[in-house]
Short mmCIF file of C-alpha atoms in Angstrom, two decimals:
data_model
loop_
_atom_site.label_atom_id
_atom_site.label_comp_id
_atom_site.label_asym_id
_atom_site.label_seq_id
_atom_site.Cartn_x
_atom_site.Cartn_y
_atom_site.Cartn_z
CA UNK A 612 -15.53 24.63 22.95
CA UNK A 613 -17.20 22.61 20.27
CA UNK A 614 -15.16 21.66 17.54
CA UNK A 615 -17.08 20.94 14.02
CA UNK A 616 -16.56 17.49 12.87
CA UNK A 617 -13.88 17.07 10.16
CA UNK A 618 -14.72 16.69 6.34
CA UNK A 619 -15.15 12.95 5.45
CA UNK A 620 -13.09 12.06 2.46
CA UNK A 621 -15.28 11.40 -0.90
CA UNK A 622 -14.27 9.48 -3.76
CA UNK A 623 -16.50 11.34 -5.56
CA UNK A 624 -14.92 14.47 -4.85
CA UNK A 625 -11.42 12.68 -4.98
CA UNK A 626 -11.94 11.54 -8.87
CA UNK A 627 -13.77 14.95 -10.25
CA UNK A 628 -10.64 16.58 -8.37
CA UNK A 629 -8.15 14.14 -10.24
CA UNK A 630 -10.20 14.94 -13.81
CA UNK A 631 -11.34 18.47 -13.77
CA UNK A 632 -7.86 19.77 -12.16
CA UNK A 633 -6.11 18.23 -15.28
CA UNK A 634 -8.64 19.91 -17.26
CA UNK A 635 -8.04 22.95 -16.17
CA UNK A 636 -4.71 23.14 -16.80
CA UNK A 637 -5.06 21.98 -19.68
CA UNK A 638 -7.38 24.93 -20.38
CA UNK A 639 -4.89 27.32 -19.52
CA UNK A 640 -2.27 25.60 -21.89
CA UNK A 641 -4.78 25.37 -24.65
CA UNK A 642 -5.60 29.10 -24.33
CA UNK A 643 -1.68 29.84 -24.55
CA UNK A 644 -1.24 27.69 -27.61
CA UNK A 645 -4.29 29.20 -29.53
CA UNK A 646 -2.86 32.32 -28.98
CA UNK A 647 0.61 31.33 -30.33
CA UNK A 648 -1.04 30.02 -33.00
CA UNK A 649 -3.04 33.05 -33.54
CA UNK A 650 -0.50 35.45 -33.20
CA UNK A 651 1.30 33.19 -35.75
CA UNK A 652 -1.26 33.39 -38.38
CA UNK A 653 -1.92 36.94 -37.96
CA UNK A 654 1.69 38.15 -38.22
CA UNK A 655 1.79 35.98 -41.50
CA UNK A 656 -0.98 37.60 -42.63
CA UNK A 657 0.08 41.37 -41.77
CA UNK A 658 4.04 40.10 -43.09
CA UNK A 659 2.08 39.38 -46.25
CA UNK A 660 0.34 42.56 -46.59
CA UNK A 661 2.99 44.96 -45.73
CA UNK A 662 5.51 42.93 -48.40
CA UNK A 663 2.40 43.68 -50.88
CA UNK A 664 2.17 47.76 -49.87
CA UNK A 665 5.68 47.98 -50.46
CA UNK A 666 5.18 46.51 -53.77
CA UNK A 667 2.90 48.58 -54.79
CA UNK A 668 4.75 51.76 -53.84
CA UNK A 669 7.55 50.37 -55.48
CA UNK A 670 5.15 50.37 -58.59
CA UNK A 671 4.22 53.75 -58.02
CA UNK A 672 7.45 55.30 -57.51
CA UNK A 673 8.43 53.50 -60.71
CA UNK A 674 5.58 54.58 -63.02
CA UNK A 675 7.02 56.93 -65.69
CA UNK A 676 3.75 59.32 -65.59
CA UNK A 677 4.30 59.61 -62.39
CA UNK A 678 7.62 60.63 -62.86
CA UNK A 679 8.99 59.15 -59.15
CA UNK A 680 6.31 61.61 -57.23
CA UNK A 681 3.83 60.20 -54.98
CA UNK A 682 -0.08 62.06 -55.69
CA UNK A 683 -1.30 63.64 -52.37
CA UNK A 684 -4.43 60.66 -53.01
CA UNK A 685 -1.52 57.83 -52.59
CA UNK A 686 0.35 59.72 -49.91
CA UNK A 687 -2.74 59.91 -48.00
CA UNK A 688 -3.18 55.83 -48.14
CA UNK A 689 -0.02 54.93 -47.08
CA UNK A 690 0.06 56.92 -43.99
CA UNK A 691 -3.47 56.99 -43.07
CA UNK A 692 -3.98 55.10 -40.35
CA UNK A 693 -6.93 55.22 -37.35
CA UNK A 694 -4.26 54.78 -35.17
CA UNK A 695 -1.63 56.65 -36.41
CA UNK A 696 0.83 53.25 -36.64
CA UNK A 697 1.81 52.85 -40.00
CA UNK A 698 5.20 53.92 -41.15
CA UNK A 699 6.83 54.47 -45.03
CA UNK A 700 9.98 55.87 -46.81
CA UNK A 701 11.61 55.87 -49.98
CA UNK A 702 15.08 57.19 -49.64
CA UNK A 703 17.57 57.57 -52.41
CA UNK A 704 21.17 56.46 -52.47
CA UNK A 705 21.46 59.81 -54.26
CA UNK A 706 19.39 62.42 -52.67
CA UNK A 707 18.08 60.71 -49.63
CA UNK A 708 14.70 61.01 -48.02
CA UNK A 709 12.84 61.79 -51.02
CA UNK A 710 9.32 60.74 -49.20
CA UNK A 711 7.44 59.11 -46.09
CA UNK A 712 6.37 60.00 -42.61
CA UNK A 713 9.51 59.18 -40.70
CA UNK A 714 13.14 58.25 -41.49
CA UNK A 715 12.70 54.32 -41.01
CA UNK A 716 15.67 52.38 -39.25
CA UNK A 717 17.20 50.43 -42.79
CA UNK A 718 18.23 46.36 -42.18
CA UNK A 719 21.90 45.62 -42.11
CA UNK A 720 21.47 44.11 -45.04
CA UNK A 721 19.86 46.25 -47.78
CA UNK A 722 18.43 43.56 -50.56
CA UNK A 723 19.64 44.07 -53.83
CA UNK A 724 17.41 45.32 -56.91
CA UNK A 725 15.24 42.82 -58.04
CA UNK A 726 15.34 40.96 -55.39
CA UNK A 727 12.57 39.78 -53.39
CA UNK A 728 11.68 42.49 -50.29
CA UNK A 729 13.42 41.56 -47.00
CA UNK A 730 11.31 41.62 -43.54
CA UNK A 731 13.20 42.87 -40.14
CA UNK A 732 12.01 43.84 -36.84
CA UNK A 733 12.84 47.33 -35.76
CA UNK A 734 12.15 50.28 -33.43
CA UNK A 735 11.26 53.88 -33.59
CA UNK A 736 10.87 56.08 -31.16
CA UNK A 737 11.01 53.18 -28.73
CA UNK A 738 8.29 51.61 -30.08
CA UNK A 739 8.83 48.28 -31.75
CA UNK A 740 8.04 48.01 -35.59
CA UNK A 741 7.46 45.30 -38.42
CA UNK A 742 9.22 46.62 -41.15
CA UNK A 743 10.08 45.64 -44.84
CA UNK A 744 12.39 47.26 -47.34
CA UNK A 745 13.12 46.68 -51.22
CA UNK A 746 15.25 48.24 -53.75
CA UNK A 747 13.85 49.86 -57.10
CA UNK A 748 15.82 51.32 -59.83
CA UNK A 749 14.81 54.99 -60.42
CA UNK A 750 13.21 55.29 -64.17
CA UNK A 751 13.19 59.47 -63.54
CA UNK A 752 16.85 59.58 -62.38
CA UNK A 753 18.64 56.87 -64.18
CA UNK A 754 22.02 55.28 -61.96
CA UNK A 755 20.18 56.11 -58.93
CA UNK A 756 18.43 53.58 -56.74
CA UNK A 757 15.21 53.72 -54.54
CA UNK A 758 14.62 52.09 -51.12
CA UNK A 759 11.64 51.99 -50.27
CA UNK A 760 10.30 50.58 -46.52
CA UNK A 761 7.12 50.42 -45.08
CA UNK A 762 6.49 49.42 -41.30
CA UNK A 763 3.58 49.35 -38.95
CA UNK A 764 3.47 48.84 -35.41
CA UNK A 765 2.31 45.20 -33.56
CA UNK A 766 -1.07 46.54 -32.15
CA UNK A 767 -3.07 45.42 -34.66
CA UNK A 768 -1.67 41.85 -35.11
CA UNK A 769 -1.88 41.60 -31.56
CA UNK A 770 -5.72 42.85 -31.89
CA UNK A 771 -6.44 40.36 -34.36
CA UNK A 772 -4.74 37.41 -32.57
CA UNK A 773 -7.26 37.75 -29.17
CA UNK A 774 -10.08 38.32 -31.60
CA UNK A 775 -8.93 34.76 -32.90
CA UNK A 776 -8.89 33.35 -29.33
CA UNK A 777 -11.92 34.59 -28.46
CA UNK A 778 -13.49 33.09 -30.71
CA UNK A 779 -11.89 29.84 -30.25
CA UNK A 780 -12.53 30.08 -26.14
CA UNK A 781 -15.88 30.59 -26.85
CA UNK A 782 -16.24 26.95 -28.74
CA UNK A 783 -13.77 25.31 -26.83
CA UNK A 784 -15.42 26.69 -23.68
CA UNK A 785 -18.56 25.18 -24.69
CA UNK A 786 -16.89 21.80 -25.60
CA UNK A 787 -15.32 21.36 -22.29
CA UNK A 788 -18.30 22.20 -20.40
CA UNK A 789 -19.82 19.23 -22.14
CA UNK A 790 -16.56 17.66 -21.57
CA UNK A 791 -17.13 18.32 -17.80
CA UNK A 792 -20.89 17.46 -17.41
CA UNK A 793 -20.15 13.99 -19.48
CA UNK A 794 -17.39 13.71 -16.78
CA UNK A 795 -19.83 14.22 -14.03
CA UNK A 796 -22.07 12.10 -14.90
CA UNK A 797 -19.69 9.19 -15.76
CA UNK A 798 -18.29 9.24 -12.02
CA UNK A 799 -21.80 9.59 -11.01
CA UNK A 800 -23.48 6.97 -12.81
CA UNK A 801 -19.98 4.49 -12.41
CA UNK A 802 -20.15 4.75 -8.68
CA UNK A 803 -23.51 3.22 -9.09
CA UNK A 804 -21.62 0.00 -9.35
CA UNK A 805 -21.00 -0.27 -5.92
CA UNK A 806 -24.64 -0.18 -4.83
CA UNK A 807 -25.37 -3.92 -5.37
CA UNK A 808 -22.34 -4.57 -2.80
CA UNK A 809 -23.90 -1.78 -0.59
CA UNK A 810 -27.04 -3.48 -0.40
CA UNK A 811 -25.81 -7.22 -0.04
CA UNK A 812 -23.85 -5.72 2.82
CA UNK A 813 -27.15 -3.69 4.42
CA UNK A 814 -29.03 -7.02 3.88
CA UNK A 815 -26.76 -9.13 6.34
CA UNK A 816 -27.24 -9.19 10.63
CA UNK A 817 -24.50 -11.16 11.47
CA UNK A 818 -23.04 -13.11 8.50
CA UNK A 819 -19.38 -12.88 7.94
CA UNK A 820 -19.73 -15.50 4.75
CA UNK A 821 -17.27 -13.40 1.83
CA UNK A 822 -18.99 -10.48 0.17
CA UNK A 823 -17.28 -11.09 -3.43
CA UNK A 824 -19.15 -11.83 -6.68
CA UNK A 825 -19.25 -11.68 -10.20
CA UNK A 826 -20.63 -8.01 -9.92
CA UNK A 827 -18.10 -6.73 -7.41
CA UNK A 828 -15.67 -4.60 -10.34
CA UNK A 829 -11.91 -5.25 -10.73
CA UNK A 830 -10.53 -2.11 -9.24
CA UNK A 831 -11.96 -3.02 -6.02
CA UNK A 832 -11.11 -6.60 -5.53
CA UNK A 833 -8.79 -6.03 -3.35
CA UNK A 834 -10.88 -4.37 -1.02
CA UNK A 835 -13.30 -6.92 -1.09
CA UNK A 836 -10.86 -9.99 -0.86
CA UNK A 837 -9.32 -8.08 2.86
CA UNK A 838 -12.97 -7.62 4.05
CA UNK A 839 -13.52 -11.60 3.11
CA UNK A 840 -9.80 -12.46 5.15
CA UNK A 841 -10.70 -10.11 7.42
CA UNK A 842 -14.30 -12.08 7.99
CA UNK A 843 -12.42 -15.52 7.51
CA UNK A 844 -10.39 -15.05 10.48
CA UNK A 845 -13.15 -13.13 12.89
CA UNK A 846 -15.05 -16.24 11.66
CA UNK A 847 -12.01 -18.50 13.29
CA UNK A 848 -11.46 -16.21 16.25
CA UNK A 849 -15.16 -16.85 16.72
CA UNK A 850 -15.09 -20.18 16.50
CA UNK A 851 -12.43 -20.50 19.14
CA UNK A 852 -13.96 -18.57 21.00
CA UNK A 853 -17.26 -21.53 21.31
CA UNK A 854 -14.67 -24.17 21.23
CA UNK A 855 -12.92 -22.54 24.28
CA UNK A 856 -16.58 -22.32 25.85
CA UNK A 857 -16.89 -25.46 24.94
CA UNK A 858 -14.22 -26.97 26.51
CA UNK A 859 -14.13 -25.01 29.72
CA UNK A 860 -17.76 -26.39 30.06
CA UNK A 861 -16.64 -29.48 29.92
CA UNK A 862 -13.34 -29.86 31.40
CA UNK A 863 -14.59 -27.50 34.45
CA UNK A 864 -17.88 -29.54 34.93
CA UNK A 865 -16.00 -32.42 36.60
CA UNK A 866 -14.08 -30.75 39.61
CA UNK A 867 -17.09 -27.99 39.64
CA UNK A 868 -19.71 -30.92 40.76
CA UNK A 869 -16.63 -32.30 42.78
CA UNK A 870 -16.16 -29.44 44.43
CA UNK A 871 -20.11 -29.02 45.17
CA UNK A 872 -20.54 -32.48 46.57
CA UNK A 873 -17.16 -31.92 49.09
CA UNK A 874 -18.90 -28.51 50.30
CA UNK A 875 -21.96 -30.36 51.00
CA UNK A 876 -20.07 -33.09 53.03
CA UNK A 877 -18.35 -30.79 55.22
CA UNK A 878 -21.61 -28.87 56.13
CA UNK A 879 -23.33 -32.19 56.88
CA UNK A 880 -21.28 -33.72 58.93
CA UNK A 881 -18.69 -31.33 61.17
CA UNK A 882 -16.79 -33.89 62.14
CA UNK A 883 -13.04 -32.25 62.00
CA UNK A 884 -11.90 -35.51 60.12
CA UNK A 885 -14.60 -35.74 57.56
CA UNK A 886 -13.97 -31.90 57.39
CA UNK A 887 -10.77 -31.97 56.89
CA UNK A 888 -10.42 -34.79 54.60
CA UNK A 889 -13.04 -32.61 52.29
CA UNK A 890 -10.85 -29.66 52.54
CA UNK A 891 -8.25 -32.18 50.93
CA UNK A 892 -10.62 -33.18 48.36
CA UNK A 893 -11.54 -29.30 47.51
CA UNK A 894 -7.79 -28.63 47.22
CA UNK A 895 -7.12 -31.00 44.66
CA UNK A 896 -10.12 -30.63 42.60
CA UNK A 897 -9.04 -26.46 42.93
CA UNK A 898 -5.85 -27.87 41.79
CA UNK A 899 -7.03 -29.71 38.88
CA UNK A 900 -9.19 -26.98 37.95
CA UNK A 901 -6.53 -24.21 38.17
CA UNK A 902 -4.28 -26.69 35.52
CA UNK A 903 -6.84 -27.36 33.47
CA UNK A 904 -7.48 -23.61 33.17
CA UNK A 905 -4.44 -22.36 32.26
CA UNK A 906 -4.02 -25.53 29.69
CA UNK A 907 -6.71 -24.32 27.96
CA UNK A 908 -6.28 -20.78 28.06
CA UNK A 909 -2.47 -21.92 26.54
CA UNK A 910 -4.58 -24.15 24.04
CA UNK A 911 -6.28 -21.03 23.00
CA UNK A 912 -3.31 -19.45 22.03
CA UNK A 913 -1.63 -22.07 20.20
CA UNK A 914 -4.77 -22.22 18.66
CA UNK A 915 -5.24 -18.20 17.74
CA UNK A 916 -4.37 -16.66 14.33
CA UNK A 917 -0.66 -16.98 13.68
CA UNK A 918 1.67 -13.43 13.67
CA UNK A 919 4.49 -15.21 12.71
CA UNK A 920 5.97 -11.82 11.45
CA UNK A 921 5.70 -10.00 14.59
CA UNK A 922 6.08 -12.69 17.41
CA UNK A 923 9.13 -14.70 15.88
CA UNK A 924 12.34 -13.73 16.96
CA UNK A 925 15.42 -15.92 17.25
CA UNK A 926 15.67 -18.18 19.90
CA UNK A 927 18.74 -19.34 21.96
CA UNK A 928 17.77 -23.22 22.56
CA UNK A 929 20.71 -24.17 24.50
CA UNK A 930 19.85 -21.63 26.95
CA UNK A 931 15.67 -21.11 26.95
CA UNK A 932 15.75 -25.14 27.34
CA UNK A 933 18.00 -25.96 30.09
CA UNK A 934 16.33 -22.67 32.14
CA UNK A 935 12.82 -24.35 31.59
CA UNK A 936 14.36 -28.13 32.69
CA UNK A 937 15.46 -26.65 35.99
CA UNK A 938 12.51 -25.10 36.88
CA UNK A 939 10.87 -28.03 36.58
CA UNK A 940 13.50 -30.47 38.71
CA UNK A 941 11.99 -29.71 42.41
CA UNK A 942 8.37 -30.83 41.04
CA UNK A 943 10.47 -34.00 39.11
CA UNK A 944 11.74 -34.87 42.67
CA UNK A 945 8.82 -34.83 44.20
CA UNK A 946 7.15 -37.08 41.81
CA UNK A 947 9.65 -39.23 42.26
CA UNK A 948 10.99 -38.72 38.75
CA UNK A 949 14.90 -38.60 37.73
CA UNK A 950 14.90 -35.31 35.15
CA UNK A 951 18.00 -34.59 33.12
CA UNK A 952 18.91 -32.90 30.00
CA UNK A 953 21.13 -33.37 27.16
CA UNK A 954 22.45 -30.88 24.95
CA UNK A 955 25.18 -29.20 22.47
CA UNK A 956 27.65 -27.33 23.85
CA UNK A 957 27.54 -24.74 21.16
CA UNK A 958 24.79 -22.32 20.53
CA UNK A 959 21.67 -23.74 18.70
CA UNK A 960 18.97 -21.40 17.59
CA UNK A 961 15.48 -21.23 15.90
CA UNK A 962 12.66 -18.51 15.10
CA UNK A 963 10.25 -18.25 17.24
CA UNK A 964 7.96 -17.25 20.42
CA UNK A 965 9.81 -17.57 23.63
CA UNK A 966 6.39 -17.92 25.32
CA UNK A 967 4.62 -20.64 23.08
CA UNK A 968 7.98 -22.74 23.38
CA UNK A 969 8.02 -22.71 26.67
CA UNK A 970 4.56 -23.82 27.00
CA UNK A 971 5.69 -26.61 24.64
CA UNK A 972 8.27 -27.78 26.56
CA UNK A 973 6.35 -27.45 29.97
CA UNK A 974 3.65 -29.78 28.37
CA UNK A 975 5.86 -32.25 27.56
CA UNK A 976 7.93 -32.52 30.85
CA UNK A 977 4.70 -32.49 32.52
CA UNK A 978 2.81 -35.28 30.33
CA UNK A 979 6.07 -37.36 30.99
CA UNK A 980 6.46 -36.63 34.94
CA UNK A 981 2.94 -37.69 35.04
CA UNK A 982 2.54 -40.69 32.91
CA UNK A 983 5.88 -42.41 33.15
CA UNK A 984 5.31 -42.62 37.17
CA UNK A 985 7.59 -43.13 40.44
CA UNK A 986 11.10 -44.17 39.62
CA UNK A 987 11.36 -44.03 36.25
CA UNK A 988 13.47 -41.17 33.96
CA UNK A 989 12.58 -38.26 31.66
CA UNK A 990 15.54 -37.39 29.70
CA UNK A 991 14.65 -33.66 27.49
CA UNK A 992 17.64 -33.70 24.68
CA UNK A 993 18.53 -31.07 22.26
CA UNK A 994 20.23 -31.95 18.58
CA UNK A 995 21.52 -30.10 15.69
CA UNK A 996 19.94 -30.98 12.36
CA UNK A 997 22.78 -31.02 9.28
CA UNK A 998 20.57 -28.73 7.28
CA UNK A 999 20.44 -25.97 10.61
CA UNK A 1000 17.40 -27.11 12.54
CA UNK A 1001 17.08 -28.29 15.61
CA UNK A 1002 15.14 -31.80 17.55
CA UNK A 1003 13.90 -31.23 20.79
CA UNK A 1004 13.05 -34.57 22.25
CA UNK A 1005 11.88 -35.89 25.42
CA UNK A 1006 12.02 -39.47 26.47
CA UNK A 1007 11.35 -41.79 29.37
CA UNK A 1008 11.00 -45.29 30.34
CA UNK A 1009 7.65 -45.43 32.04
CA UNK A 1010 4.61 -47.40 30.88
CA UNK A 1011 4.23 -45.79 27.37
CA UNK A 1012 1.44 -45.79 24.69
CA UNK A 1013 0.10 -48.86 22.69
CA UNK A 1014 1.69 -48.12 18.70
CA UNK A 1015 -1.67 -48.09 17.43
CA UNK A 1016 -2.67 -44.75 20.14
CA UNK A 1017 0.21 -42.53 18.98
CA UNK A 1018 -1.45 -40.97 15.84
CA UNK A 1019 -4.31 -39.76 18.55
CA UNK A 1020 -2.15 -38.85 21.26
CA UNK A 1021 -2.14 -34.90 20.01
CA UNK A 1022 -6.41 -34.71 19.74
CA UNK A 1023 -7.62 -32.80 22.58
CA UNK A 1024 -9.29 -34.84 25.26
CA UNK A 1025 -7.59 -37.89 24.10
CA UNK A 1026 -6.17 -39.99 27.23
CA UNK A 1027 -4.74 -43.54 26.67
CA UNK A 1028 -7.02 -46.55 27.65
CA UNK A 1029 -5.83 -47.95 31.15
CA UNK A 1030 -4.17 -44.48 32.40
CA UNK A 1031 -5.04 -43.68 35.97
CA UNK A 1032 -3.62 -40.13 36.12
CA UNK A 1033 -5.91 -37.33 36.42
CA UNK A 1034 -5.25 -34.95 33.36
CA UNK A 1035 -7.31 -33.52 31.13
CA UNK A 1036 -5.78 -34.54 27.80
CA UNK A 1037 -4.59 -31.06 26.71
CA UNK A 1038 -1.37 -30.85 26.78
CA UNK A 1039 0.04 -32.59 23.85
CA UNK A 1040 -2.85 -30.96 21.77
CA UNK A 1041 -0.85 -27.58 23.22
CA UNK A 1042 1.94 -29.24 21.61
CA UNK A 1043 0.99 -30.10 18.05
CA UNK A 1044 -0.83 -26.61 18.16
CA UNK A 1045 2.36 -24.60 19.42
CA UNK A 1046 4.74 -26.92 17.32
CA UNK A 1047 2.22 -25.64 14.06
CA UNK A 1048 2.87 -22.12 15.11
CA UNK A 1049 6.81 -22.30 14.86
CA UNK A 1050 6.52 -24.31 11.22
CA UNK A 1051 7.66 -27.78 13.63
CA UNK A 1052 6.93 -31.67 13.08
CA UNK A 1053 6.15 -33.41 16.21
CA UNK A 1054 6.70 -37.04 15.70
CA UNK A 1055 5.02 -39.90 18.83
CA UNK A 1056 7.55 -42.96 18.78
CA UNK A 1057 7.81 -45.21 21.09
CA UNK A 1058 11.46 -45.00 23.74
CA UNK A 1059 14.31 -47.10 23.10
CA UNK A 1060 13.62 -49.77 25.90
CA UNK A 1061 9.98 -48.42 26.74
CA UNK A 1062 7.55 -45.62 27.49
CA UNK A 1063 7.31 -42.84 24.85
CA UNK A 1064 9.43 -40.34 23.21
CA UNK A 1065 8.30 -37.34 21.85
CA UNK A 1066 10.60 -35.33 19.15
CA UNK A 1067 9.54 -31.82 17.68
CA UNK A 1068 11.90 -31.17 14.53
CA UNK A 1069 11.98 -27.10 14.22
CA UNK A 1070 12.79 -25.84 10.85
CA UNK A 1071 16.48 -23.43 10.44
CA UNK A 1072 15.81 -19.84 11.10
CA UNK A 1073 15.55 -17.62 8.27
CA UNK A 1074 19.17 -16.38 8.32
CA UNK A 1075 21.96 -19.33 9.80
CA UNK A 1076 25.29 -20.08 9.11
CA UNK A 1077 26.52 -23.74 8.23
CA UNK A 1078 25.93 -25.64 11.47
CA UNK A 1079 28.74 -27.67 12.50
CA UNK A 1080 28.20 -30.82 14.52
CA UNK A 1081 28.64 -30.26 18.52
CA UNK A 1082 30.17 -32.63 20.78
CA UNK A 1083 26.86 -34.05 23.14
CA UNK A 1084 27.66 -33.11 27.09
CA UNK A 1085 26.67 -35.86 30.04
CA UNK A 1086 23.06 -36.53 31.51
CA UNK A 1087 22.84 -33.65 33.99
CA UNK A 1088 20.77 -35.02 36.81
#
């Protein structure tokens, strides 16, 4: 069953959804205020004309011609009304109802004569009113008083408030659909920003220089500057990925033609000790080949983007180090070499890669079993720093360095003038590389008596209490 491929997001369609949603309710709110206000302004107006209608039948009623009687002319006026709403009665304290269409509701508070009329809401007949009443002195029957009230239902102020809104919707309306299309074309024409970057990126095959520039805008800088990190470091991943090319070509290219001339030898001549002592040959050059595989496979990683953040975790020195020592004492005594290791007795730790340090430490025990030859020691040590850290050194008494070599000794394919050990001068490269990864100084120094020490000063973890200085235990041999 085919399944139709999902929307793909649009920023257009993101940003008119952010503006014209806002607008809309903001519509809705505007079209509720104008009618408040509306409604507002028409009940003032209607408030004002039913104060002035009872005014004027307060006038009538108190017009001596008229002697207190309404004509049938003004009775007809105050209760005609289309639709039948509007309300009047003048009732005396006296006599009562002495006129009107309906005995109006009175407010609790009746206003006194002369004073000005008083407006109430009411109801009749269920129906809610607008009513306002006045008091008039009666000229025909003097010492009686008149109150007169006039009311009207809400219909028409309510009729005359959405006549005000509708007009006001229709100008508004026509403002915020210019509103809208300026808003549409704004996000249209200010995405057009981004098509310089568009086509600088279209123009490129395989660049990975930084796309930034004066015309990339400020809101998307920080896209830009993670595409240029991002091409910074596939630009370094590249590059070790030719310089591990690189080097395999040429470290390989060595036992490779080895290897090749050995083959040949055997196949020429079948002799079983010519044969065999190829097959010797073609096991040590596999040997050497093997090594100086996995040294630079290990140089590849020390050399590879840090992640810090996800690889560090803290280390247990006094127990990673010792482990790594005794795997290492069966090759030592074979070699001829007397490995040991000194160390606190207390734990000592550090942040960091179990892996890489291992590496580390292999490198160096191997560039000393090597180098410092039969008979002599290679003593690994571990120290506590007063400030938390920790120096990892390892030491022995063979032939050493000249002083002026150590500042080369961790440049990749660097050997020492006069060494006749096969190696492929990786391994303290692996070192300074690996040591760079954990934040570490590795300092070249020359031993005590002779041969060289080697001492990698790790920084304090990120969280350590005061470190308190361990008693050192005897050379384990």
């Amino acid at each position: 069953m085919s399944h139709a491929p999902a929307r793909r997001p649009s920023l257009r369609r993101r940003l008119l959804g952010f503006l014209l949603i806002p607008v809309a309710i903001l519509l809705v709110l505007d079209i509720l205020l104008t009618y408040g206000v509306a409604l507002g302004y028409s009940n003032h107006v209607h408030d004002r004309d039913l104060g002035n209608d009872a005014l004027t039948l307060a006038k009538m009623m108190g017009n001596e011609q008229l002697g207190g009687e309404l004509t049938p002319q003004a009775r007809f006026l105050l209760q005609y009304d289309p639709n039948g709403d509007s309300y009047f009665s003048v009732v005396s304290r006296k006599y009562g109802l002495l006129a009107g269409n309906g005995h109006l509701p009175q407010p609790a508070q009746v206003p006194s004569v002369g004073a000005a009329p008083e407006l109430f809401d009411t109801r009749m007949d269920k129906r809610p009113l607008r009513a306002v009443t006045l008091s008039e002195a009666s000229i025909s029957r003097p010492g009686d008083t008149l109150i007169i009230t006039v009311a009207e239902t809400l219909h028409d102020r309510h009729v005359q408030a959405r006549s005000i809104l509708l007009l006001a919707i229709l100008t508004q309306a026509l403002l915020i659909v210019c509103v809208l299309s300026l808003v549409w074309f704004g996000v249209t024409h200010g995405l057009r920003v981004l098509d310089p970057l568009t086509r600088r990126l279209a123009r490129r095959n395989q660049e990975l220089t930084p796309i930034g520039g004066p015309d990339v805008p400020q809101e998307i800088l920080p896209l830009t500057r993670t595409i240029d990190a991002l091409f910074a470091r596939l630009r370094g991943m590249l590059a070790l990925h030719d310089r591990f090319i690189a080097d395999a070509a040429h470290q390989l290219r060595t036992p490779l033609t080895g290897l090749s001339l050995h083959v040949e030898r055997a196949l020429a001549d079948p002799d079983p000790a010519n044969v065999r002592d190829a097959l010797t040959h073609i096991r040590r050059l596999t040997q050497r080949a093997a090594r100086t595989t996995a040294q630079l496979l290990a140089l590849t990683r020390a050399q590879a983007p840090s992640t810090d953040t996800v690889e560090h975790v803290p280390l247990e020195l006094t127990r990673l180090i010792p482990e790594a020592v005794m795997q290492r004492v069966h090759e030592a005594l074979a070699a001829g070499v007397d490995l040991g290791y000194q160390g606190p007795e207390q734990t000592l730790s550090i942040d960091g890669h179990a892996a890489s340090l291992h590496d580390l430490l292999d490198n160096l025990i191997d560039n000393s079993i090597r180098y410092a030859g039969r008979g002599s020691t290679v003593t690994v040590s571990l120290q506590a720093r007063p400030d938390g850290g920790a120096n990892l050194m390892v030491e022995d008494n063979g032939p050493g360095v000249p002083p002026e070599m150590l500042p080369r000794l961790s440049e990749r394919f660097f050997r020492a003038p006069g060494t006749s050990e096969e190696g492929s001068g990786l391994g303290l490269a692996i070192v300074q590389r690996t040591a760079e990864r954990h934040h570490a100084e590795v300092i070249y120094q020359l031993g005590e008596e002779q041969g060289l020490c080697v001492e990698v000063r790790f920084p304090p973890p990120r969280v350590r209490n005061s470190p308190v200085p361990h008693p050192e235990t005897p050379l384990a041999r």
